[in-house]
Amino acid sequence: MRRIPLSGLAIAAAASLVLSGCSSADTDNSGQKKSKGATSENEVLTSYNPQPASNLQEGGKLTLPIVEIPDQLNTLHGNASLYTSKISWYYQPQMSFNDPKGNVTYNEDYLTDVKQTTVDGNTEVTYDINPKAKWNDGQDIDWTSFRDTWNALNGKDKEYDVSSTDGYSSIASVKKGKDAKQAIVTFDGPFVYWKSLFNSVLNPHIAKAKDFNKAYVNNPHPEWGAGPYTIAKFDAKGGTVSYKPNPKWWGAKPHLDEFTFVQMESSASINAFKNGQIDAVQATNAEELNQVKSVKGTELRRGTTTSNNLLVFNSTSPQLKDPAVRKALMEGIDRSQLAKITFQGLGYTEPLPGSFSLFPFQKGYQDNFGKLVKFDAATAKKGLDAAGWKAGSDGVRAKGSEKLELTFPTIGDSSTVKARATALAQMMKDIGVKLNIEAHPSADFNKVFTERAFDIFGMGFISSDPNGMLFLCQMYCSDSTLNVSRSVPKSLDKEVKAVTNLPTLDEQLDAGNKAELKAMETYGIMPTHNGSTIWAVKKGLANYGAAQFYGNYGNMGAPELIGWQKK
């Protein structure tokens, strides 16, 4: 599963900072290097203190902030967010891990062998499951977990509310191998991205659609987990999730005695780090960076991020049903000004993004959005005039008795979020649109997102996998949960879905860019920035920080390898 929604806070929070060691860098007054980001193919900028188990202390505690404890705790559900994934990472099976470039390594605690062959022109993958692998309730992790995961995610049964069917819809069968501890997955024809699938599997208790959708709502069910840690305390109202080593775990020993997530707003997390209450915090703007960099015993970890930040235009809103209106609004938005606000004081710049499939540093990237929309307030006004929205005496456009007045929810208390929203409202005012800013706490993100309670919304997705074309449908298919705008019609689904079944990467890149261009012509989503990331951490924290595609969405590796380095 590649794209996970970030909180609306992420439209500012995913942005970051100064990167050292970049070939295009120069130096600011602080002596740190300014970076233009990673833009060349395969460039990876990371800082996460990678350490083997032999270099880690036994024991210790770790406390980290989390923006929200979401209601939906099933990571494969359509309403799952990044924070769902963070919570599940420590107590649910992680069948494979990415390195920073996205190369896959299988987790031997769950899979002793994985082999790929071609049989009669079809890609076939055999998974040998560790004989010791069991769920915490005593049931074996066996081939049926692969079958049940495929059944839930292949898109055939619409009762399952899933985040993505990408890849799983290309599987023809999942069968028992030589015994129950072997699963044989056969695709319908060649399939390039087979390594991106089955990085997590379903517990038997949620194999049926009703349980898949509802069983994990407000209940993490640690007895259905199977990982190095298990949940010791879950208090959503109190904003705390704590873990302890799992006594039923058969694999590599975890190093922490206790690990805790504490829910808090951005400003609160900065203060908590300064006061020694938490061990790491993400600095999302220059003000936060200046507060944390001088904290005693702090190390700053900086790197590129694999996020797409965007503005979503709700095509079902009465005033936004016309794609010509949505296009005109986009033409009235100066993305470079929004980026300037986002990166102010961080010494970081990047080209304006033009794709939600690939990043500028990846092979095949094209600026598809830039081919369709360019900032020009005069052109925006003409477009709104042509669509029948005429400027009124109060400066607000109207069509008959209906005014062009739109809602824009913001999430969290970040000063950068507020500044961006204010700038956006002014841009809209300049073309005759009234934008009403509605402030929400971070905990409201899922509500705003799932209920689509907005006209325009700033949010982000983070990518766990470099194979962007595999997840084209997750972004653009008409029935995808992440197609938040609902602007892309069902008639484009066939072309989008066909991309991942092409036999070569080059063919997929060509077809995928063409399909994305058509999807963007519906003017439902507008890329704003990718950004980089910075973590302030207590010195000695290992395998945690800024690491592109590494582990759990770029900032943490294998759960048992997160801990404190030996002194």
mmCIF file with all atom_site columns, C-alpha atoms in Angstrom, residues 56-240:
data_model
loop_
_atom_site.group_PDB
_atom_site.id
_atom_site.type_symbol
_atom_site.label_atom_id
_atom_site.label_alt_id
_atom_site.label_comp_id
_atom_site.label_asym_id
_atom_site.label_entity_id
_atom_site.label_seq_id
_atom_site.pdbx_PDB_ins_code
_atom_site.Cartn_x
_atom_site.Cartn_y
_atom_site.Cartn_z
_atom_site.occupancy
_atom_site.B_iso_or_equiv
_atom_site.pdbx_formal_charge
_atom_site.auth_seq_id
_atom_site.auth_comp_id
_atom_site.auth_asym_id
_atom_site.auth_atom_id
_atom_site.pdbx_PDB_model_num
ATOM 1   C CA . LEU A 1 56  ? 21.999  -1.229  20.588  1.00 0.00 ? 56  LEU A CA 1
ATOM 2   C CA . GLN A 1 57  ? 21.482  -1.100  24.336  1.00 0.00 ? 57  GLN A CA 1
ATOM 3   C CA . GLU A 1 58  ? 19.205  -3.648  25.957  1.00 0.00 ? 58  GLU A CA 1
ATOM 4   C CA . GLY A 1 59  ? 16.241  -1.909  27.523  1.00 0.00 ? 59  GLY A CA 1
ATOM 5   C CA . GLY A 1 60  ? 15.292  1.717   27.813  1.00 0.00 ? 60  GLY A CA 1
ATOM 6   C CA . LYS A 1 61  ? 12.198  3.761   27.041  1.00 0.00 ? 61  LYS A CA 1
ATOM 7   C CA . LEU A 1 62  ? 11.155  5.798   24.003  1.00 0.00 ? 62  LEU A CA 1
ATOM 8   C CA . THR A 1 63  ? 8.345   8.366   23.857  1.00 0.00 ? 63  THR A CA 1
ATOM 9   C CA . LEU A 1 64  ? 7.247   9.933   20.566  1.00 0.00 ? 64  LEU A CA 1
ATOM 10  C CA . PRO A 1 65  ? 4.483   12.373  19.596  1.00 0.00 ? 65  PRO A CA 1
ATOM 11  C CA . ILE A 1 66  ? 1.628   11.423  17.272  1.00 0.00 ? 66  ILE A CA 1
ATOM 12  C CA . VAL A 1 67  ? -0.748  13.928  15.664  1.00 0.00 ? 67  VAL A CA 1
ATOM 13  C CA . GLU A 1 68  ? -3.841  11.810  16.211  1.00 0.00 ? 68  GLU A CA 1
ATOM 14  C CA . ILE A 1 69  ? -5.026  8.424   17.402  1.00 0.00 ? 69  ILE A CA 1
ATOM 15  C CA . PRO A 1 70  ? -7.434  7.634   14.591  1.00 0.00 ? 70  PRO A CA 1
ATOM 16  C CA . ASP A 1 71  ? -10.725 5.784   14.954  1.00 0.00 ? 71  ASP A CA 1
ATOM 17  C CA . GLN A 1 72  ? -9.879  3.285   12.190  1.00 0.00 ? 72  GLN A CA 1
ATOM 18  C CA . LEU A 1 73  ? -6.963  1.057   13.228  1.00 0.00 ? 73  LEU A CA 1
ATOM 19  C CA . ASN A 1 74  ? -7.028  -1.337  10.252  1.00 0.00 ? 74  ASN A CA 1
ATOM 20  C CA . THR A 1 75  ? -4.169  -0.158  8.038   1.00 0.00 ? 75  THR A CA 1
ATOM 21  C CA . LEU A 1 76  ? -5.733  -1.657  4.896   1.00 0.00 ? 76  LEU A CA 1
ATOM 22  C CA . HIS A 1 77  ? -9.063  0.136   5.345   1.00 0.00 ? 77  HIS A CA 1
ATOM 23  C CA . GLY A 1 78  ? -9.956  3.109   3.185   1.00 0.00 ? 78  GLY A CA 1
ATOM 24  C CA . ASN A 1 79  ? -10.204 5.437   6.193   1.00 0.00 ? 79  ASN A CA 1
ATOM 25  C CA . ALA A 1 80  ? -6.781  4.521   7.567   1.00 0.00 ? 80  ALA A CA 1
ATOM 26  C CA . SER A 1 81  ? -4.251  7.334   7.876   1.00 0.00 ? 81  SER A CA 1
ATOM 27  C CA . LEU A 1 82  ? -0.503  7.589   8.363   1.00 0.00 ? 82  LEU A CA 1
ATOM 28  C CA . TYR A 1 83  ? -1.144  7.461   12.094  1.00 0.00 ? 83  TYR A CA 1
ATOM 29  C CA . THR A 1 84  ? -3.002  4.160   11.755  1.00 0.00 ? 84  THR A CA 1
ATOM 30  C CA . SER A 1 85  ? 0.132   2.799   10.123  1.00 0.00 ? 85  SER A CA 1
ATOM 31  C CA . LYS A 1 86  ? 2.423   4.166   12.833  1.00 0.00 ? 86  LYS A CA 1
ATOM 32  C CA . ILE A 1 87  ? 0.377   2.541   15.585  1.00 0.00 ? 87  ILE A CA 1
ATOM 33  C CA . SER A 1 88  ? 0.184   -0.847  13.842  1.00 0.00 ? 88  SER A CA 1
ATOM 34  C CA . TRP A 1 89  ? 3.899   -0.917  12.925  1.00 0.00 ? 89  TRP A CA 1
ATOM 35  C CA . TYR A 1 90  ? 5.008   -2.217  16.309  1.00 0.00 ? 90  TYR A CA 1
ATOM 36  C CA . TYR A 1 91  ? 2.480   -4.982  16.971  1.00 0.00 ? 91  TYR A CA 1
ATOM 37  C CA . GLN A 1 92  ? 1.260   -6.236  13.569  1.00 0.00 ? 92  GLN A CA 1
ATOM 38  C CA . PRO A 1 93  ? 3.184   -8.384  11.046  1.00 0.00 ? 93  PRO A CA 1
ATOM 39  C CA . GLN A 1 94  ? 5.604   -6.489  8.800   1.00 0.00 ? 94  GLN A CA 1
ATOM 40  C CA . MET A 1 95  ? 6.369   -9.072  6.125   1.00 0.00 ? 95  MET A CA 1
ATOM 41  C CA . SER A 1 96  ? 8.949   -6.906  4.371   1.00 0.00 ? 96  SER A CA 1
ATOM 42  C CA . PHE A 1 97  ? 10.933  -3.689  4.761   1.00 0.00 ? 97  PHE A CA 1
ATOM 43  C CA . ASN A 1 98  ? 12.177  -1.059  2.320   1.00 0.00 ? 98  ASN A CA 1
ATOM 44  C CA . ASP A 1 99  ? 15.638  0.429   2.327   1.00 0.00 ? 99  ASP A CA 1
ATOM 45  C CA . PRO A 1 100 ? 15.831  4.210   1.711   1.00 0.00 ? 100 PRO A CA 1
ATOM 46  C CA . LYS A 1 101 ? 15.712  3.705   -2.077  1.00 0.00 ? 101 LYS A CA 1
ATOM 47  C CA . GLY A 1 102 ? 12.705  1.404   -1.783  1.00 0.00 ? 102 GLY A CA 1
ATOM 48  C CA . ASN A 1 103 ? 14.483  -1.919  -2.366  1.00 0.00 ? 103 ASN A CA 1
ATOM 49  C CA . VAL A 1 104 ? 12.562  -4.692  -0.593  1.00 0.00 ? 104 VAL A CA 1
ATOM 50  C CA . THR A 1 105 ? 14.008  -7.053  2.037   1.00 0.00 ? 105 THR A CA 1
ATOM 51  C CA . TYR A 1 106 ? 11.777  -9.845  3.339   1.00 0.00 ? 106 TYR A CA 1
ATOM 52  C CA . ASN A 1 107 ? 11.435  -10.261 7.080   1.00 0.00 ? 107 ASN A CA 1
ATOM 53  C CA . GLU A 1 108 ? 12.770  -13.716 7.974   1.00 0.00 ? 108 GLU A CA 1
ATOM 54  C CA . ASP A 1 109 ? 10.783  -13.714 11.205  1.00 0.00 ? 109 ASP A CA 1
ATOM 55  C CA . TYR A 1 110 ? 7.714   -14.194 9.002   1.00 0.00 ? 110 TYR A CA 1
ATOM 56  C CA . LEU A 1 111 ? 9.021   -15.429 5.640   1.00 0.00 ? 111 LEU A CA 1
ATOM 57  C CA . THR A 1 112 ? 11.893  -17.895 5.360   1.00 0.00 ? 112 THR A CA 1
ATOM 58  C CA . ASP A 1 113 ? 11.968  -17.782 1.547   1.00 0.00 ? 113 ASP A CA 1
ATOM 59  C CA . VAL A 1 114 ? 10.309  -15.923 -1.337  1.00 0.00 ? 114 VAL A CA 1
ATOM 60  C CA . LYS A 1 115 ? 10.764  -17.066 -4.941  1.00 0.00 ? 115 LYS A CA 1
ATOM 61  C CA . GLN A 1 116 ? 9.467   -15.616 -8.188  1.00 0.00 ? 116 GLN A CA 1
ATOM 62  C CA . THR A 1 117 ? 9.140   -17.569 -11.439 1.00 0.00 ? 117 THR A CA 1
ATOM 63  C CA . THR A 1 118 ? 7.242   -17.300 -14.702 1.00 0.00 ? 118 THR A CA 1
ATOM 64  C CA . VAL A 1 119 ? 4.784   -20.105 -15.457 1.00 0.00 ? 119 VAL A CA 1
ATOM 65  C CA . ASP A 1 120 ? 2.949   -20.137 -18.814 1.00 0.00 ? 120 ASP A CA 1
ATOM 66  C CA . GLY A 1 121 ? 3.601   -16.410 -19.152 1.00 0.00 ? 121 GLY A CA 1
ATOM 67  C CA . ASN A 1 122 ? 2.252   -15.622 -15.680 1.00 0.00 ? 122 ASN A CA 1
ATOM 68  C CA . THR A 1 123 ? 4.272   -14.231 -12.790 1.00 0.00 ? 123 THR A CA 1
ATOM 69  C CA . GLU A 1 124 ? 4.164   -16.723 -9.895  1.00 0.00 ? 124 GLU A CA 1
ATOM 70  C CA . VAL A 1 125 ? 5.471   -16.052 -6.378  1.00 0.00 ? 125 VAL A CA 1
ATOM 71  C CA . THR A 1 126 ? 5.959   -18.686 -3.678  1.00 0.00 ? 126 THR A CA 1
ATOM 72  C CA . TYR A 1 127 ? 6.035   -17.543 -0.043  1.00 0.00 ? 127 TYR A CA 1
ATOM 73  C CA . ASP A 1 128 ? 7.475   -19.926 2.560   1.00 0.00 ? 128 ASP A CA 1
ATOM 74  C CA . ILE A 1 129 ? 6.091   -18.860 5.943   1.00 0.00 ? 129 ILE A CA 1
ATOM 75  C CA . ASN A 1 130 ? 8.168   -19.251 9.105   1.00 0.00 ? 130 ASN A CA 1
ATOM 76  C CA . PRO A 1 131 ? 6.931   -22.374 10.964  1.00 0.00 ? 131 PRO A CA 1
ATOM 77  C CA . LYS A 1 132 ? 7.090   -20.397 14.227  1.00 0.00 ? 132 LYS A CA 1
ATOM 78  C CA . ALA A 1 133 ? 4.869   -17.568 12.966  1.00 0.00 ? 133 ALA A CA 1
ATOM 79  C CA . LYS A 1 134 ? 1.639   -17.302 14.949  1.00 0.00 ? 134 LYS A CA 1
ATOM 80  C CA . TRP A 1 135 ? -0.896  -14.655 15.809  1.00 0.00 ? 135 TRP A CA 1
ATOM 81  C CA . ASN A 1 136 ? -0.982  -13.662 19.468  1.00 0.00 ? 136 ASN A CA 1
ATOM 82  C CA . ASP A 1 137 ? -4.230  -15.587 19.940  1.00 0.00 ? 137 ASP A CA 1
ATOM 83  C CA . GLY A 1 138 ? -2.419  -18.805 18.975  1.00 0.00 ? 138 GLY A CA 1
ATOM 84  C CA . GLN A 1 139 ? -3.613  -19.227 15.374  1.00 0.00 ? 139 GLN A CA 1
ATOM 85  C CA . ASP A 1 140 ? -0.990  -20.021 12.748  1.00 0.00 ? 140 ASP A CA 1
ATOM 86  C CA . ILE A 1 141 ? 0.017   -17.398 10.214  1.00 0.00 ? 141 ILE A CA 1
ATOM 87  C CA . ASP A 1 142 ? -0.372  -19.536 7.112   1.00 0.00 ? 142 ASP A CA 1
ATOM 88  C CA . TRP A 1 143 ? -1.361  -19.435 3.457   1.00 0.00 ? 143 TRP A CA 1
ATOM 89  C CA . THR A 1 144 ? -4.944  -18.445 4.312   1.00 0.00 ? 144 THR A CA 1
ATOM 90  C CA . SER A 1 145 ? -3.715  -15.029 5.490   1.00 0.00 ? 145 SER A CA 1
ATOM 91  C CA . PHE A 1 146 ? -2.426  -14.407 1.962   1.00 0.00 ? 146 PHE A CA 1
ATOM 92  C CA . ARG A 1 147 ? -5.691  -15.685 0.471   1.00 0.00 ? 147 ARG A CA 1
ATOM 93  C CA . ASP A 1 148 ? -7.803  -13.534 2.808   1.00 0.00 ? 148 ASP A CA 1
ATOM 94  C CA . THR A 1 149 ? -5.684  -10.442 2.108   1.00 0.00 ? 149 THR A CA 1
ATOM 95  C CA . TRP A 1 150 ? -6.142  -10.978 -1.629  1.00 0.00 ? 150 TRP A CA 1
ATOM 96  C CA . ASN A 1 151 ? -9.893  -11.538 -1.262  1.00 0.00 ? 151 ASN A CA 1
ATOM 97  C CA . ALA A 1 152 ? -10.249 -8.299  0.682   1.00 0.00 ? 152 ALA A CA 1
ATOM 98  C CA . LEU A 1 153 ? -8.066  -6.161  -1.581  1.00 0.00 ? 153 LEU A CA 1
ATOM 99  C CA . ASN A 1 154 ? -8.735  -7.425  -5.114  1.00 0.00 ? 154 ASN A CA 1
ATOM 100 C CA . GLY A 1 155 ? -11.778 -5.211  -5.588  1.00 0.00 ? 155 GLY A CA 1
ATOM 101 C CA . LYS A 1 156 ? -14.240 -7.960  -6.501  1.00 0.00 ? 156 LYS A CA 1
ATOM 102 C CA . ASP A 1 157 ? -16.239 -7.703  -3.273  1.00 0.00 ? 157 ASP A CA 1
ATOM 103 C CA . LYS A 1 158 ? -17.320 -4.073  -2.909  1.00 0.00 ? 158 LYS A CA 1
ATOM 104 C CA . GLU A 1 159 ? -18.351 -4.650  0.713   1.00 0.00 ? 159 GLU A CA 1
ATOM 105 C CA . TYR A 1 160 ? -14.696 -4.264  1.709   1.00 0.00 ? 160 TYR A CA 1
ATOM 106 C CA . ASP A 1 161 ? -13.856 -0.583  2.159   1.00 0.00 ? 161 ASP A CA 1
ATOM 107 C CA . VAL A 1 162 ? -10.201 -0.685  1.114   1.00 0.00 ? 162 VAL A CA 1
ATOM 108 C CA . SER A 1 163 ? -7.532  1.940   0.576   1.00 0.00 ? 163 SER A CA 1
ATOM 109 C CA . SER A 1 164 ? -6.294  0.351   -2.642  1.00 0.00 ? 164 SER A CA 1
ATOM 110 C CA . THR A 1 165 ? -6.810  -2.624  -4.935  1.00 0.00 ? 165 THR A CA 1
ATOM 111 C CA . ASP A 1 166 ? -3.650  -1.879  -6.907  1.00 0.00 ? 166 ASP A CA 1
ATOM 112 C CA . GLY A 1 167 ? -1.657  -5.025  -7.650  1.00 0.00 ? 167 GLY A CA 1
ATOM 113 C CA . TYR A 1 168 ? -4.066  -7.340  -5.872  1.00 0.00 ? 168 TYR A CA 1
ATOM 114 C CA . SER A 1 169 ? -6.592  -6.927  -8.691  1.00 0.00 ? 169 SER A CA 1
ATOM 115 C CA . SER A 1 170 ? -3.955  -8.379  -11.041 1.00 0.00 ? 170 SER A CA 1
ATOM 116 C CA . ILE A 1 171 ? -3.722  -11.682 -9.102  1.00 0.00 ? 171 ILE A CA 1
ATOM 117 C CA . ALA A 1 172 ? -5.469  -14.692 -10.641 1.00 0.00 ? 172 ALA A CA 1
ATOM 118 C CA . SER A 1 173 ? -5.204  -17.030 -7.640  1.00 0.00 ? 173 SER A CA 1
ATOM 119 C CA . VAL A 1 174 ? -3.753  -17.601 -4.176  1.00 0.00 ? 174 VAL A CA 1
ATOM 120 C CA . LYS A 1 175 ? -3.372  -21.288 -3.330  1.00 0.00 ? 175 LYS A CA 1
ATOM 121 C CA . LYS A 1 176 ? -1.969  -23.550 -0.663  1.00 0.00 ? 176 LYS A CA 1
ATOM 122 C CA . GLY A 1 177 ? 1.498   -24.864 -1.530  1.00 0.00 ? 177 GLY A CA 1
ATOM 123 C CA . LYS A 1 178 ? 3.170   -28.049 -0.312  1.00 0.00 ? 178 LYS A CA 1
ATOM 124 C CA . ASP A 1 179 ? 1.643   -27.444 3.140   1.00 0.00 ? 179 ASP A CA 1
ATOM 125 C CA . ALA A 1 180 ? -0.293  -24.769 5.055   1.00 0.00 ? 180 ALA A CA 1
ATOM 126 C CA . LYS A 1 181 ? 2.909   -22.796 5.607   1.00 0.00 ? 181 LYS A CA 1
ATOM 127 C CA . GLN A 1 182 ? 3.384   -22.102 1.900   1.00 0.00 ? 182 GLN A CA 1
ATOM 128 C CA . ALA A 1 183 ? 1.347   -19.692 -0.245  1.00 0.00 ? 183 ALA A CA 1
ATOM 129 C CA . ILE A 1 184 ? 1.515   -19.636 -4.039  1.00 0.00 ? 184 ILE A CA 1
ATOM 130 C CA . VAL A 1 185 ? 0.391   -16.387 -5.677  1.00 0.00 ? 185 VAL A CA 1
ATOM 131 C CA . THR A 1 186 ? -0.226  -16.427 -9.435  1.00 0.00 ? 186 THR A CA 1
ATOM 132 C CA . PHE A 1 187 ? -0.790  -13.251 -11.431 1.00 0.00 ? 187 PHE A CA 1
ATOM 133 C CA . ASP A 1 188 ? -2.819  -12.909 -14.596 1.00 0.00 ? 188 ASP A CA 1
ATOM 134 C CA . GLY A 1 189 ? 0.120   -12.435 -16.968 1.00 0.00 ? 189 GLY A CA 1
ATOM 135 C CA . PRO A 1 190 ? 3.428   -10.732 -16.167 1.00 0.00 ? 190 PRO A CA 1
ATOM 136 C CA . PHE A 1 191 ? 3.499   -8.413  -13.178 1.00 0.00 ? 191 PHE A CA 1
ATOM 137 C CA . VAL A 1 192 ? 6.416   -6.048  -12.613 1.00 0.00 ? 192 VAL A CA 1
ATOM 138 C CA . TYR A 1 193 ? 5.738   -4.937  -9.039  1.00 0.00 ? 193 TYR A CA 1
ATOM 139 C CA . TRP A 1 194 ? 5.083   -8.207  -7.197  1.00 0.00 ? 194 TRP A CA 1
ATOM 140 C CA . LYS A 1 195 ? 7.535   -7.268  -4.416  1.00 0.00 ? 195 LYS A CA 1
ATOM 141 C CA . SER A 1 196 ? 5.291   -4.366  -3.412  1.00 0.00 ? 196 SER A CA 1
ATOM 142 C CA . LEU A 1 197 ? 2.437   -6.656  -2.344  1.00 0.00 ? 197 LEU A CA 1
ATOM 143 C CA . PHE A 1 198 ? 1.699   -8.563  0.881   1.00 0.00 ? 198 PHE A CA 1
ATOM 144 C CA . ASN A 1 199 ? 3.879   -6.349  3.069   1.00 0.00 ? 199 ASN A CA 1
ATOM 145 C CA . SER A 1 200 ? 1.115   -6.928  5.625   1.00 0.00 ? 200 SER A CA 1
ATOM 146 C CA . VAL A 1 201 ? -1.537  -9.643  5.866   1.00 0.00 ? 201 VAL A CA 1
ATOM 147 C CA . LEU A 1 202 ? -4.958  -10.044 7.452   1.00 0.00 ? 202 LEU A CA 1
ATOM 148 C CA . ASN A 1 203 ? -5.695  -11.726 10.744  1.00 0.00 ? 203 ASN A CA 1
ATOM 149 C CA . PRO A 1 204 ? -8.427  -14.407 10.302  1.00 0.00 ? 204 PRO A CA 1
ATOM 150 C CA . HIS A 1 205 ? -10.749 -12.428 12.580  1.00 0.00 ? 205 HIS A CA 1
ATOM 151 C CA . ILE A 1 206 ? -11.121 -9.672  9.962   1.00 0.00 ? 206 ILE A CA 1
ATOM 152 C CA . ALA A 1 207 ? -11.333 -11.858 6.869   1.00 0.00 ? 207 ALA A CA 1
ATOM 153 C CA . LYS A 1 208 ? -15.042 -11.067 6.404   1.00 0.00 ? 208 LYS A CA 1
ATOM 154 C CA . ALA A 1 209 ? -16.027 -7.649  5.075   1.00 0.00 ? 209 ALA A CA 1
ATOM 155 C CA . LYS A 1 210 ? -18.093 -6.605  8.107   1.00 0.00 ? 210 LYS A CA 1
ATOM 156 C CA . ASP A 1 211 ? -15.193 -7.317  10.467  1.00 0.00 ? 211 ASP A CA 1
ATOM 157 C CA . PHE A 1 212 ? -12.624 -5.833  8.064   1.00 0.00 ? 212 PHE A CA 1
ATOM 158 C CA . ASN A 1 213 ? -14.559 -2.567  8.075   1.00 0.00 ? 213 ASN A CA 1
ATOM 159 C CA . LYS A 1 214 ? -15.591 -2.304  11.724  1.00 0.00 ? 214 LYS A CA 1
ATOM 160 C CA . ALA A 1 215 ? -13.680 -4.602  14.076  1.00 0.00 ? 215 ALA A CA 1
ATOM 161 C CA . TYR A 1 216 ? -10.681 -2.274  14.421  1.00 0.00 ? 216 TYR A CA 1
ATOM 162 C CA . VAL A 1 217 ? -12.696 0.905   14.985  1.00 0.00 ? 217 VAL A CA 1
ATOM 163 C CA . ASN A 1 218 ? -11.517 2.325   18.325  1.00 0.00 ? 218 ASN A CA 1
ATOM 164 C CA . ASN A 1 219 ? -10.066 -1.077  19.257  1.00 0.00 ? 219 ASN A CA 1
ATOM 165 C CA . PRO A 1 220 ? -6.521  -2.183  18.292  1.00 0.00 ? 220 PRO A CA 1
ATOM 166 C CA . HIS A 1 221 ? -7.108  -5.856  19.255  1.00 0.00 ? 221 HIS A CA 1
ATOM 167 C CA . PRO A 1 222 ? -3.559  -6.648  20.406  1.00 0.00 ? 222 PRO A CA 1
ATOM 168 C CA . GLU A 1 223 ? -4.553  -10.321 20.629  1.00 0.00 ? 223 GLU A CA 1
ATOM 169 C CA . TRP A 1 224 ? -4.855  -10.269 16.823  1.00 0.00 ? 224 TRP A CA 1
ATOM 170 C CA . GLY A 1 225 ? -1.344  -8.898  16.403  1.00 0.00 ? 225 GLY A CA 1
ATOM 171 C CA . ALA A 1 226 ? 1.950   -10.689 15.831  1.00 0.00 ? 226 ALA A CA 1
ATOM 172 C CA . GLY A 1 227 ? 5.062   -8.598  16.281  1.00 0.00 ? 227 GLY A CA 1
ATOM 173 C CA . PRO A 1 228 ? 8.035   -7.880  18.520  1.00 0.00 ? 228 PRO A CA 1
ATOM 174 C CA . TYR A 1 229 ? 5.877   -5.607  20.691  1.00 0.00 ? 229 TYR A CA 1
ATOM 175 C CA . THR A 1 230 ? 2.298   -5.787  21.882  1.00 0.00 ? 230 THR A CA 1
ATOM 176 C CA . ILE A 1 231 ? 0.031   -3.016  23.111  1.00 0.00 ? 231 ILE A CA 1
ATOM 177 C CA . ALA A 1 232 ? 0.160   -2.572  26.883  1.00 0.00 ? 232 ALA A CA 1
ATOM 178 C CA . LYS A 1 233 ? -2.189  0.420   27.066  1.00 0.00 ? 233 LYS A CA 1
ATOM 179 C CA . PHE A 1 234 ? -4.568  2.008   24.563  1.00 0.00 ? 234 PHE A CA 1
ATOM 180 C CA . ASP A 1 235 ? -6.319  5.203   25.657  1.00 0.00 ? 235 ASP A CA 1
ATOM 181 C CA . ALA A 1 236 ? -7.626  7.166   22.692  1.00 0.00 ? 236 ALA A CA 1
ATOM 182 C CA . LYS A 1 237 ? -9.386  9.734   24.891  1.00 0.00 ? 237 LYS A CA 1
ATOM 183 C CA . GLY A 1 238 ? -6.272  10.273  26.954  1.00 0.00 ? 238 GLY A CA 1
ATOM 184 C CA . GLY A 1 239 ? -4.122  10.300  23.826  1.00 0.00 ? 239 GLY A CA 1
ATOM 185 C CA . THR A 1 240 ? -1.756  7.470   24.760  1.00 0.00 ? 240 THR A CA 1
#
